[in-house]
Amino acid sequence: MMKNKVTIIGAGMVGSTAAYSLIAAKSAEEVALIDVNKKLCLSQVMDLQHSVPFWGYTKVKVGSYADLKDSRIVIITCGSAQKVGETRLDLLKKNSEIIKSLIPEIFKRNPDIIVIMVTNPVDILTNIAIKLFPAKKNQIFGSGTILDSARFKFLLGEKIAVNPNSLHAYIVGEHGDSEVPLWSTVTIGNTPLDSFFKLSVAEKDEIFKTAKNAAYTIIEGKQSTYYAIAAGLVSLVDAVLYNKKTVFTVSHQINDLFGLKGVSLSLPLVIGAKGILRDININLSAREKKALKLSAKKLEEAEQGLL
Ligand code: NAD
């Protein structure tokens, strides 16, 4: 039987924190870390290994592409991180070259592996990966707006004094400036938000703006964001390893939804052992649909600019 092994490419802040979180959550039996910076990778692995006696049993190692062969999941976090004042799209050129050479290496070694893209701009890189291997489409998705949706739920939960786990609240579209909050379908338990708690337009705008700009705020203070995305990655890994069939707003290529086609962006999708299991027939207000289309257009144009 295949081990619950995860390979992480990129041992920087996000990759190493994801590895640490997988160890602490006892999700994976084995974690292999790969990085072009061999010295950094070895140091991260040693530090992680020394946490294992406290947490449990995970085998942690410096990996190579050979580790992909018996991994169930590969998490891609390699490349440049967002710098102060830099948008995620600025990273496009640098990181797309890395992804184009990496994806064939991955599927050559393991045709069944699930690929979770984290490197930014995550939507475009996910789309590039899917275009390279359309037959593997359901095995490839990006972390997309899982983090934005978590920030949205956290802020909304604080405002209305409800545990975020009892909220259904999604941010969809680009993981970035054109993302779209789905206010029309927010529910508390199964009660629509507006029946539960009256928020003014200004209050809603403030919550969304804070969620959307969180990455910029955090990067200003500590250069990168990694704890929350690492926690989100553990949830995605668990959904795949244990076939949990959980709904996440991950980035994936859409085929014919609201007139959109061939672009990757986030929508709520069901994740399990084979990756994307199915989509959800989401209801959007006319305004949300329009905003989603604009978000898709922005991503398409950015990707085309690359060609
Ligand atoms: P980082 O600079 O700390 O780490 C990146 C690592 O990638 C470095 O250690 C570097 O040596 C390595 N690397 C570069 N090219 C490589 C290659 N070809 N093969 C293997 N390793 C290579 O950056 P970080 O803070 O860990 O962020 C990583 C990526 O994740 C960035 O693109 C960042 O924008 C993104 N990110 C995404 C989200 C999300 O929600 N999708 C959240 C946070 C960060």
XYZ file of C-alpha atoms and ligand atoms in Angstrom:
351
model
C 0.000 0.000 0.000
C 1.154 3.546 -0.781
C 2.544 5.465 2.200
C 0.945 8.706 3.333
C 3.973 10.534 2.048
C 4.117 14.187 1.040
C 6.937 15.840 -0.900
C 7.306 19.598 -0.531
C 9.279 21.476 -3.192
C 10.575 24.715 -1.690
C 11.910 24.629 1.882
C 11.466 28.341 2.545
C 9.005 29.881 4.994
C 5.839 28.318 3.553
C 7.338 24.910 2.718
C 9.065 24.440 6.072
C 6.055 25.681 8.066
C 3.807 23.339 6.092
C 6.199 20.493 6.938
C 6.163 21.454 10.615
C 2.368 21.643 10.624
C 2.060 18.209 8.965
C 4.345 16.775 11.672
C 2.424 18.481 14.489
C -0.946 17.426 13.062
C 0.332 13.851 12.573
C -1.075 13.945 9.048
C 1.697 12.449 6.986
C 3.881 9.415 7.728
C 6.731 10.884 5.735
C 7.659 14.370 4.533
C 10.453 14.971 1.998
C 11.681 18.537 1.509
C 13.420 19.674 -1.678
C 15.102 23.027 -2.315
C 17.739 24.352 -4.709
C 19.334 25.873 -1.612
C 20.752 22.628 -0.234
C 22.210 24.217 2.905
C 18.862 25.779 3.841
C 17.037 22.527 3.109
C 19.353 20.474 5.348
C 19.032 23.000 8.178
C 15.236 23.039 7.913
C 15.108 19.236 7.883
C 17.384 18.889 10.908
C 15.327 21.400 12.888
C 12.082 19.655 11.864
C 13.475 16.215 12.710
C 14.273 17.405 16.224
C 10.611 18.317 16.730
C 9.495 14.767 15.939
C 10.193 13.258 19.398
C 7.779 15.826 20.832
C 5.053 15.460 18.228
C 4.990 11.837 17.172
C 6.246 9.692 14.383
C 6.691 11.514 11.057
C 9.810 10.665 9.047
C 11.349 13.883 7.720
C 14.131 13.898 5.144
C 16.041 15.980 2.620
C 14.431 14.808 -0.581
C 15.125 14.609 -4.275
C 12.785 14.176 -7.246
C 13.081 10.400 -6.658
C 10.867 10.930 -3.580
C 7.959 11.868 -5.836
C 7.664 8.235 -6.924
C 6.038 7.008 -3.709
C 4.484 10.310 -2.573
C 0.738 10.729 -2.693
C 0.956 14.510 -2.779
C 3.463 17.118 -3.902
C 3.145 20.645 -2.540
C 4.836 23.298 -4.658
C 6.066 26.285 -2.647
C 9.277 27.042 -4.529
C 10.130 30.309 -6.188
C 10.227 33.921 -5.233
C 7.996 35.231 -2.468
C 6.039 38.476 -2.634
C 8.218 41.445 -1.641
C 6.987 44.687 -0.052
C 4.933 46.612 -2.634
C 5.055 43.741 -5.113
C 1.773 42.249 -6.364
C 1.353 38.529 -6.841
C 1.214 39.068 -10.575
C 4.684 40.648 -10.475
C 5.949 37.243 -9.539
C 4.453 35.693 -12.639
C 7.398 35.741 -14.988
C 9.920 34.451 -12.474
C 7.809 31.633 -11.149
C 6.136 30.426 -14.357
C 9.491 29.322 -15.774
C 10.149 27.236 -12.673
C 6.704 25.601 -12.851
C 6.968 24.785 -16.565
C 10.108 22.779 -15.953
C 8.911 21.227 -12.695
C 5.520 19.764 -13.670
C 6.838 17.329 -16.332
C 9.462 16.119 -13.837
C 6.706 15.396 -11.321
C 4.347 13.412 -13.574
C 7.252 11.563 -15.204
C 8.009 10.051 -11.809
C 4.459 9.591 -10.549
C 1.448 9.825 -12.877
C -1.009 9.425 -9.972
C 0.345 12.133 -7.689
C -1.861 15.022 -6.495
C -0.248 18.420 -7.125
C -1.052 21.289 -4.769
C 0.227 24.595 -6.116
C 0.986 27.305 -3.558
C 3.582 29.433 -5.317
C 2.183 32.771 -6.501
C 0.553 33.894 -8.635
C -1.159 30.656 -7.704
C -4.097 30.835 -10.155
C -1.959 31.371 -13.228
C 0.616 28.782 -12.218
C -2.183 26.264 -11.608
C -3.562 27.036 -15.066
C -0.132 26.615 -16.655
C 0.263 23.226 -14.938
C -3.199 22.076 -16.090
C -2.525 23.235 -19.652
C 0.678 21.192 -19.693
C -1.147 18.071 -18.468
C -4.879 18.391 -19.270
C -5.440 14.670 -18.688
C -4.307 15.179 -15.078
C -6.613 18.135 -14.552
C -8.401 16.799 -11.470
C -5.077 15.967 -9.812
C -3.894 19.575 -10.002
C -5.258 22.437 -7.922
C -3.987 25.552 -6.217
C -4.400 26.672 -2.611
C -6.230 29.606 -4.213
C -8.456 31.524 -1.835
C -8.480 28.999 1.031
C -6.465 31.531 3.002
C -8.625 34.487 1.955
C -11.780 32.551 2.892
C -10.220 31.687 6.271
C -9.376 35.355 6.884
C -12.912 36.313 5.863
C -14.423 33.744 8.232
C -12.132 34.776 11.065
C -12.963 38.482 10.767
C -16.672 37.866 10.311
C -16.725 35.425 13.241
C -15.077 38.036 15.472
C -17.571 40.683 14.380
C -20.705 38.622 14.987
C -19.289 36.526 17.867
C -19.677 33.124 16.226
C -17.033 30.415 15.869
C -15.696 30.674 12.280
C -16.230 26.922 11.914
C -19.979 27.533 12.121
C -19.886 29.985 9.213
C -20.119 29.220 5.532
C -18.430 32.204 3.953
C -16.343 32.145 0.808
C -14.043 34.387 -1.122
C -13.764 33.257 -4.747
C -11.940 34.314 -7.916
C -8.305 35.394 -8.022
C -6.122 34.849 -4.966
C -5.339 38.538 -5.086
C -6.663 41.994 -5.676
C -9.717 41.082 -7.809
C -11.043 38.388 -5.469
C -14.781 38.367 -4.707
C -16.533 37.929 -1.326
C -19.767 35.960 -1.663
C -21.870 37.936 0.819
C -25.124 36.757 -0.749
C -24.584 33.160 0.390
C -23.012 33.622 3.838
C -24.798 31.435 6.379
C -24.467 31.036 10.138
C -25.368 27.402 10.675
C -28.006 27.351 7.958
C -29.388 30.831 8.654
C -28.585 33.548 6.095
C -26.269 36.217 7.535
C -28.755 39.057 7.075
C -31.368 37.228 9.192
C -28.829 36.577 11.936
C -26.946 39.867 12.239
C -27.398 43.187 10.492
C -24.111 44.439 9.102
C -24.025 47.766 7.307
C -22.482 48.025 3.833
C -19.571 49.939 5.373
C -19.004 47.177 7.949
C -19.071 44.513 5.241
C -16.655 46.517 3.106
C -14.304 46.912 6.046
C -14.288 43.152 6.774
C -13.598 42.280 3.144
C -10.951 44.963 2.712
C -9.108 43.750 5.815
C -9.257 40.135 4.585
C -8.132 41.065 1.084
C -5.246 43.258 2.194
C -4.070 40.973 5.003
C -1.141 39.614 2.991
C 0.169 43.139 2.286
C -0.190 44.100 5.965
C 1.565 40.962 7.203
C 4.365 41.172 4.632
C 5.100 44.750 5.720
C 5.741 43.532 9.247
C 7.420 40.149 8.723
C 8.256 39.743 5.001
C 6.051 36.719 4.357
C 2.938 34.865 5.506
C 3.210 31.208 6.429
C 1.342 29.990 9.529
C -2.189 30.273 8.173
C -1.376 28.937 4.709
C 0.466 26.028 6.343
C -2.626 25.212 8.425
C -4.734 25.373 5.270
C -2.312 23.030 3.518
C -2.662 20.480 6.318
C -6.448 20.568 5.752
C -5.978 20.033 2.003
C -3.475 17.213 2.567
C -5.840 15.530 5.036
C -8.728 15.808 2.584
C -6.650 13.934 -0.013
C -4.893 11.390 2.234
C -8.089 10.434 4.063
C -10.533 10.998 1.172
C -12.455 13.462 3.335
C -14.539 14.980 0.518
C -14.218 18.419 2.097
C -15.249 21.664 0.411
C -12.497 24.246 -0.117
C -12.196 27.309 -2.315
C -9.255 25.968 -4.294
C -7.997 27.256 -7.604
C -8.898 25.117 -10.606
C -9.509 25.499 -14.304
C -13.151 26.265 -15.088
C -14.896 24.847 -18.091
C -17.996 26.701 -19.043
C -19.342 28.350 -15.943
C -21.051 31.745 -16.213
C -19.499 31.964 -19.681
C -15.984 31.442 -18.309
C -13.665 28.856 -19.788
C -10.004 27.841 -19.607
C -9.038 30.102 -16.719
C -8.088 28.898 -13.225
C -9.568 30.641 -10.227
C -11.089 29.663 -6.920
C -14.586 28.337 -6.403
C -15.835 25.939 -3.737
C -14.925 22.391 -4.824
C -15.032 18.965 -3.168
C -11.556 17.543 -2.450
C -10.783 13.871 -1.833
C -8.297 11.103 -2.609
C -8.322 11.696 -6.349
C -8.012 15.473 -6.023
C -10.967 17.474 -7.318
C -14.011 15.217 -6.957
C -16.723 17.576 -8.109
C -17.826 21.164 -8.262
C -20.719 22.800 -6.516
C -23.482 24.492 -8.345
C -23.003 27.791 -6.541
C -25.527 30.573 -6.618
C -24.120 34.028 -7.171
C -25.896 37.359 -7.190
C -25.708 39.350 -10.441
C -23.112 41.629 -8.827
C -20.961 38.717 -7.668
C -21.152 37.102 -11.117
C -20.000 40.335 -12.714
C -17.106 40.662 -10.243
C -16.086 37.029 -10.837
C -16.014 37.611 -14.587
C -13.796 40.673 -14.088
C -11.485 38.631 -11.874
C -11.267 35.924 -14.573
C -10.574 38.547 -17.237
C -7.730 40.001 -15.192
C -6.170 36.550 -14.786
C -6.578 35.735 -18.482
C -4.913 38.979 -19.481
C -2.048 38.453 -17.059
C -1.488 34.949 -18.398
C -1.651 36.155 -21.988
C 0.917 38.827 -21.215
C 3.242 35.975 -20.527
C 2.855 34.414 -23.966
P 10.729 31.628 0.406
O 11.565 32.547 -0.420
O 10.919 31.608 1.881
O 10.925 30.136 -0.128
C 10.985 29.782 -1.465
C 12.037 28.692 -1.608
O 11.994 28.182 -2.943
C 13.464 29.194 -1.361
O 14.029 28.469 -0.282
C 14.189 28.901 -2.676
O 15.522 28.485 -2.509
C 13.340 27.784 -3.260
N 13.419 27.598 -4.701
C 13.488 28.547 -5.680
N 13.516 27.937 -6.883
C 13.469 26.597 -6.661
C 13.436 25.444 -7.495
N 13.472 25.580 -8.831
N 13.361 24.227 -6.920
C 13.333 24.090 -5.580
N 13.354 25.140 -4.737
C 13.418 26.366 -5.272
O 9.224 31.964 0.034
P 7.924 31.582 0.890
O 7.595 32.667 1.829
O 8.093 30.186 1.403
O 6.810 31.612 -0.270
C 6.823 30.615 -1.272
C 5.742 30.889 -2.318
O 4.465 30.718 -1.723
C 5.758 32.330 -2.863
O 5.483 32.319 -4.244
C 4.646 32.996 -2.099
O 4.129 34.134 -2.775
C 3.673 31.845 -2.020
N 2.599 31.962 -1.015
C 1.357 31.588 -1.413
C 0.303 31.672 -0.540
C -1.072 31.251 -1.024
O -2.058 31.436 -0.313
N -1.178 30.701 -2.235
C 0.519 32.113 0.785
C 1.810 32.461 1.173
C 2.844 32.383 0.256
